[in-house]
Short mmCIF file of C-alpha atoms in Angstrom, two decimals:
data_model
loop_
_atom_site.label_atom_id
_atom_site.label_comp_id
_atom_site.label_asym_id
_atom_site.label_seq_id
_atom_site.Cartn_x
_atom_site.Cartn_y
_atom_site.Cartn_z
CA MET A 1 58.86 -52.95 1.54
CA LYS A 2 58.49 -50.97 -1.66
CA TRP A 3 55.77 -49.30 -3.72
CA THR A 4 55.30 -50.07 -7.38
CA LEU A 5 54.52 -47.07 -9.55
CA ARG A 6 52.14 -47.28 -12.48
CA SER A 7 55.24 -47.27 -14.71
CA GLY A 8 56.42 -50.43 -12.97
CA GLU A 9 59.33 -48.84 -11.11
CA ARG A 10 59.65 -49.81 -7.46
CA ILE A 11 60.48 -47.11 -4.93
CA PRO A 12 61.06 -47.04 -1.15
CA ALA A 13 58.01 -47.46 1.08
CA MET A 14 58.95 -44.38 3.11
CA GLY A 15 60.66 -41.10 2.32
CA PHE A 16 62.33 -38.39 4.38
CA GLY A 17 60.65 -34.98 4.54
CA THR A 18 62.96 -31.97 4.59
CA TYR A 19 60.57 -29.12 5.43
CA GLN A 20 62.31 -26.71 7.85
CA THR A 21 65.47 -28.85 7.82
CA GLN A 22 68.54 -26.69 7.30
CA ASP A 23 71.16 -29.00 8.82
CA THR A 24 73.41 -30.83 6.35
CA ALA A 25 74.65 -33.15 9.09
CA LEU A 26 71.10 -34.13 10.00
CA LEU A 27 70.31 -35.01 6.40
CA ARG A 28 73.46 -37.10 6.20
CA GLU A 29 72.21 -38.90 9.30
CA ALA A 30 69.02 -39.68 7.36
CA VAL A 31 71.16 -41.28 4.66
CA ARG A 32 73.06 -43.26 7.30
CA ALA A 33 69.79 -44.37 8.86
CA GLY A 34 68.73 -45.87 5.54
CA PHE A 35 66.50 -43.33 3.85
CA ARG A 36 66.84 -43.29 0.07
CA TYR A 37 63.91 -41.07 -0.95
CA PHE A 38 64.10 -37.36 -0.07
CA ASP A 39 61.28 -34.87 -0.46
CA THR A 40 61.93 -31.15 -0.82
CA ALA A 41 60.45 -28.11 -2.61
CA SER A 42 61.51 -24.73 -3.86
CA PHE A 43 59.27 -23.20 -1.16
CA TYR A 44 61.02 -25.12 1.63
CA GLY A 45 64.39 -23.49 1.05
CA THR A 46 66.06 -26.85 1.72
CA GLU A 47 67.14 -27.88 -1.77
CA GLU A 48 70.67 -26.56 -1.43
CA VAL A 49 71.34 -28.20 1.93
CA LEU A 50 69.85 -31.47 0.69
CA GLY A 51 72.09 -31.35 -2.37
CA GLU A 52 75.13 -30.79 -0.16
CA ALA A 53 74.17 -33.70 2.08
CA LEU A 54 73.68 -36.09 -0.81
CA SER A 55 76.82 -35.03 -2.65
CA GLY A 56 78.89 -35.87 0.41
CA SER A 57 76.98 -39.01 1.33
CA GLY A 58 79.08 -41.50 -0.64
CA LEU A 59 75.99 -42.70 -2.50
CA GLY A 60 75.93 -42.97 -6.27
CA ARG A 61 73.23 -40.94 -8.03
CA GLU A 62 71.31 -44.09 -8.90
CA GLU A 63 71.13 -45.06 -5.21
CA TYR A 64 68.73 -42.34 -4.06
CA LEU A 65 65.62 -40.54 -5.25
CA VAL A 66 64.90 -36.82 -4.96
CA ALA A 67 61.48 -35.20 -5.26
CA THR A 68 60.97 -31.46 -5.45
CA LYS A 69 58.01 -29.19 -6.17
CA LEU A 70 57.30 -25.93 -7.96
CA TRP A 71 55.57 -23.27 -5.89
CA LYS A 72 52.33 -21.37 -6.54
CA THR A 73 54.24 -18.45 -8.07
CA GLU A 74 56.14 -20.78 -10.43
CA MET A 75 53.15 -22.14 -12.33
CA GLY A 76 52.81 -21.72 -16.09
CA ALA A 77 54.88 -23.08 -18.97
CA GLU A 78 57.90 -20.78 -18.85
CA ARG A 79 57.96 -20.35 -15.09
CA ALA A 80 57.79 -24.10 -14.52
CA ARG A 81 60.79 -24.67 -16.77
CA GLU A 82 62.74 -21.89 -15.08
CA ALA A 83 61.74 -23.16 -11.64
CA LEU A 84 63.11 -26.62 -12.41
CA GLU A 85 66.41 -25.20 -13.67
CA ASN A 86 66.72 -23.24 -10.42
CA SER A 87 65.91 -26.33 -8.35
CA LEU A 88 68.47 -28.42 -10.23
CA ARG A 89 71.09 -25.74 -9.68
CA ARG A 90 70.38 -25.58 -5.94
CA LEU A 91 70.36 -29.37 -5.64
CA GLY A 92 73.49 -29.76 -7.75
CA LEU A 93 71.76 -32.41 -9.87
CA GLU A 94 71.28 -32.98 -13.57
CA TYR A 95 67.77 -34.37 -13.06
CA VAL A 96 65.22 -34.98 -10.33
CA ASP A 97 63.37 -38.24 -9.90
CA PHE A 98 60.01 -36.63 -9.11
CA TYR A 99 58.74 -33.15 -9.97
CA LEU A 100 55.43 -32.06 -8.46
CA ILE A 101 53.03 -29.13 -8.69
CA HIS A 102 52.93 -28.04 -5.05
CA TRP A 103 49.35 -26.68 -5.00
CA PRO A 104 46.60 -26.75 -7.65
CA LYS A 105 45.86 -23.03 -7.35
CA PRO A 106 47.93 -19.87 -6.84
CA ALA A 107 45.23 -18.82 -4.33
CA PRO A 108 41.99 -20.44 -3.11
CA ASP A 109 39.84 -18.01 -5.12
CA ALA A 110 42.08 -17.98 -8.22
CA ALA A 111 40.13 -17.81 -11.48
CA GLY A 112 41.33 -19.84 -14.46
CA TRP A 113 43.23 -22.35 -12.36
CA GLU A 114 42.14 -25.18 -14.64
CA GLU A 115 43.98 -23.74 -17.63
CA LEU A 116 46.99 -22.80 -15.52
CA ASP A 117 47.27 -26.35 -14.20
CA LEU A 118 47.06 -27.80 -17.70
CA GLU A 119 49.69 -25.40 -19.01
CA THR A 120 52.01 -26.21 -16.12
CA TRP A 121 51.40 -29.94 -16.47
CA ALA A 122 52.17 -29.88 -20.19
CA ALA A 123 55.48 -28.14 -19.46
CA MET A 124 56.34 -30.76 -16.84
CA ALA A 125 55.57 -33.54 -19.31
CA ASP A 126 57.97 -31.86 -21.76
CA LEU A 127 60.65 -31.74 -19.07
CA GLN A 128 60.09 -35.43 -18.44
CA ARG A 129 60.56 -36.23 -22.13
CA GLU A 130 63.76 -34.19 -22.08
CA GLY A 131 65.15 -36.33 -19.25
CA LYS A 132 65.32 -33.55 -16.66
CA VAL A 133 62.52 -35.20 -14.68
CA ARG A 134 61.94 -38.94 -14.37
CA HIS A 135 58.41 -38.86 -12.93
CA ILE A 136 55.81 -36.11 -12.62
CA GLY A 137 53.16 -35.71 -9.98
CA VAL A 138 51.13 -33.31 -7.91
CA SER A 139 50.63 -32.26 -4.32
CA ASN A 140 47.47 -31.21 -2.47
CA PHE A 141 45.29 -32.07 -5.47
CA LEU A 142 41.74 -33.19 -4.65
CA PRO A 143 39.65 -35.30 -7.06
CA HIS A 144 38.28 -32.35 -9.03
CA HIS A 145 41.80 -30.95 -9.48
CA LEU A 146 43.08 -34.34 -10.61
CA GLU A 147 40.12 -34.85 -12.93
CA ASN A 148 40.96 -31.58 -14.68
CA LEU A 149 44.26 -33.18 -15.76
CA VAL A 150 42.94 -36.67 -16.41
CA LYS A 151 39.98 -35.67 -18.59
CA SER A 152 42.29 -33.59 -20.83
CA GLY A 153 44.06 -36.73 -21.98
CA ALA A 154 47.33 -35.58 -20.41
CA PRO A 155 49.57 -38.07 -18.59
CA VAL A 156 48.06 -39.20 -15.29
CA PRO A 157 50.14 -38.08 -12.27
CA GLU A 158 52.20 -40.87 -10.73
CA VAL A 159 51.93 -39.48 -7.20
CA ASP A 160 49.70 -37.10 -5.25
CA GLN A 161 51.19 -35.79 -2.01
CA ILE A 162 48.48 -34.86 0.49
CA GLU A 163 48.10 -34.27 4.20
CA PHE A 164 47.30 -37.68 5.65
CA HIS A 165 47.36 -39.09 9.18
CA PRO A 166 44.98 -40.59 11.72
CA GLY A 167 42.32 -37.94 12.17
CA TYR A 168 42.63 -36.59 8.60
CA LEU A 169 42.39 -39.19 5.86
CA GLN A 170 40.96 -37.41 2.80
CA ARG A 171 39.23 -40.64 1.81
CA GLU A 172 37.74 -39.35 -1.46
CA THR A 173 41.19 -38.39 -2.71
CA LEU A 174 42.63 -41.76 -1.64
CA ASP A 175 39.85 -43.60 -3.48
CA TYR A 176 40.36 -41.50 -6.60
CA CYS A 177 44.11 -42.17 -6.56
CA ARG A 178 43.69 -45.90 -6.03
CA ALA A 179 41.25 -46.17 -8.92
CA ARG A 180 43.73 -44.52 -11.30
CA GLY A 181 47.02 -45.97 -10.18
CA ILE A 182 48.24 -42.77 -8.49
CA LEU A 183 50.42 -43.39 -5.43
CA PRO A 184 49.26 -41.24 -2.48
CA GLN A 185 52.05 -39.77 -0.38
CA ALA A 186 51.58 -38.32 3.10
CA TRP A 187 52.98 -35.02 4.27
CA SER A 188 52.58 -34.50 8.02
CA PRO A 189 52.02 -38.26 8.55
CA LEU A 190 52.36 -37.71 12.31
CA GLY A 191 49.67 -35.02 12.39
CA ARG A 192 52.14 -32.28 13.34
CA ARG A 193 52.83 -34.50 16.38
CA ARG A 194 49.42 -33.60 17.85
CA VAL A 195 48.04 -36.99 16.90
CA LEU A 196 50.79 -38.78 18.82
CA GLU A 197 49.09 -37.89 22.11
CA HIS A 198 45.62 -38.99 20.99
CA PRO A 199 44.24 -41.74 23.28
CA ALA A 200 43.50 -44.08 20.36
CA VAL A 201 47.06 -43.83 19.09
CA ALA A 202 48.58 -44.08 22.57
CA ALA A 203 46.54 -47.21 23.32
CA LEU A 204 47.73 -48.94 20.16
CA ALA A 205 51.33 -47.95 20.87
CA GLU A 206 51.05 -49.75 24.20
CA LYS A 207 49.30 -52.75 22.62
CA TYR A 208 51.96 -53.25 19.93
CA GLY A 209 54.97 -52.20 21.99
CA ALA A 210 55.62 -49.46 19.46
CA SER A 211 55.99 -45.69 19.55
CA PRO A 212 53.00 -43.49 18.68
CA ALA A 213 54.93 -42.33 15.60
CA GLN A 214 55.34 -45.93 14.46
CA ILE A 215 51.59 -46.46 14.83
CA CYS A 216 50.88 -43.46 12.58
CA LEU A 217 53.44 -44.55 9.99
CA GLY A 218 52.30 -48.16 10.08
CA PHE A 219 48.75 -46.95 9.58
CA ALA A 220 49.75 -45.00 6.48
CA LEU A 221 51.51 -48.04 5.04
CA GLU A 222 48.50 -50.27 5.75
CA MET A 223 46.30 -47.72 3.96
CA GLY A 224 48.50 -47.82 0.85
CA VAL A 225 50.03 -44.40 1.48
CA MET A 226 53.74 -43.57 1.31
CA PRO A 227 54.64 -41.52 4.43
CA LEU A 228 57.24 -38.74 4.35
CA PRO A 229 58.13 -38.19 8.02
CA LYS A 230 60.70 -35.80 9.40
CA ALA A 231 62.94 -36.60 12.34
CA SER A 232 65.49 -34.70 14.38
CA SER A 233 67.76 -37.55 15.46
CA TYR A 234 69.29 -40.72 14.06
CA GLU A 235 67.42 -42.79 16.63
CA ARG A 236 64.05 -41.37 15.56
CA MET A 237 64.94 -41.95 11.91
CA ARG A 238 65.69 -45.62 12.57
CA GLU A 239 62.53 -45.90 14.64
CA ASN A 240 60.46 -44.45 11.83
CA LEU A 241 61.94 -46.84 9.25
CA ALA A 242 61.24 -49.77 11.58
CA ALA A 243 57.51 -49.01 11.28
CA GLN A 244 57.67 -50.91 7.99
CA GLU A 245 57.86 -54.08 10.05
CA LEU A 246 54.75 -53.25 12.09
CA VAL A 247 51.58 -55.14 11.14
CA LEU A 248 48.37 -53.62 12.49
CA SER A 249 45.24 -55.73 12.64
CA PRO A 250 42.44 -54.82 10.19
CA GLU A 251 40.27 -53.88 13.17
CA ASP A 252 42.88 -51.48 14.55
CA VAL A 253 43.41 -49.93 11.11
CA GLU A 254 39.67 -49.34 10.83
CA ASN A 255 39.49 -47.85 14.31
CA LEU A 256 42.25 -45.39 13.43
CA ALA A 257 40.52 -44.59 10.15
CA ALA A 258 37.33 -43.81 12.08
CA MET A 259 38.99 -41.33 14.45
CA GLU A 260 37.45 -37.89 14.75
CA GLN A 261 39.32 -35.05 13.05
CA ALA A 262 42.61 -34.39 14.81
CA GLY A 263 45.93 -32.81 13.93
CA TRP A 264 44.71 -31.05 10.76
CA SER A 265 47.13 -28.35 9.59
CA GLY A 266 44.34 -25.99 8.54
CA GLU A 267 45.52 -26.07 4.91
CA HIS A 268 43.03 -26.64 2.09
CA PRO A 269 43.59 -25.89 -1.62
CA ASP A 270 40.15 -24.36 -2.14
CA ARG A 271 39.78 -22.35 1.07
CA PRO A 272 41.71 -19.79 3.11
CA ARG A 273 43.95 -21.35 5.72
CA VAL A 274 42.36 -22.03 9.09
CA ARG A 275 44.55 -21.31 12.09
CA THR A 276 44.47 -24.40 14.27
#
């Protein structure tokens, strides 16, 4: 299974998230398991270890995709360019496949965020034209953040990485992305593991003979969302990838979509974080 970007390029249906992953051997296990899309960020502090894992993986550069993100303090034309150079150095790469703005605002109450986003986005488009970035996108952007870019006539983001899992769908953002050919990606697709114990998820896991994690990942795929799960063992990695073969009934997908809020991280781009 693959996703087709608006540009026509096809990419893996599932990626590997590297947040809080500082083990080179574990990341090499992700390569061995079959992952070919790796998501990192300057904020994660995992770029260097990911670069080491990939450089020793035996894969050619054209055989894997790397996405990284610039942090809230790296927004603006000059800072964005400098941030990418630093990320490339840490990764040991000449280019990244995807470069994303991590959050739409430096702070929830930040004034002038619209202009800052546009300035940052223009710099990223320049970096794309220069060949240092193949695709540009955003993360945690809601419809009004995305519309700020779209209405300016700037390039439309190719991806928007948001928190998505049963119990937290962000439907308005999904609908906006679908209407404009933006591929939604899911961080925390397992709901910080809290969702895995939800009765609705557990019941479907029993029904389909699958793990609760596979139910969550299969749900994301059915909803047209690219999940970016983490895993701490080779067996879990293979299990997660196998979710691509799971076919949930439309009724079960709708029941999961109708779940009450569960597993939310407490993060929101326009509000202070809620401790959950």
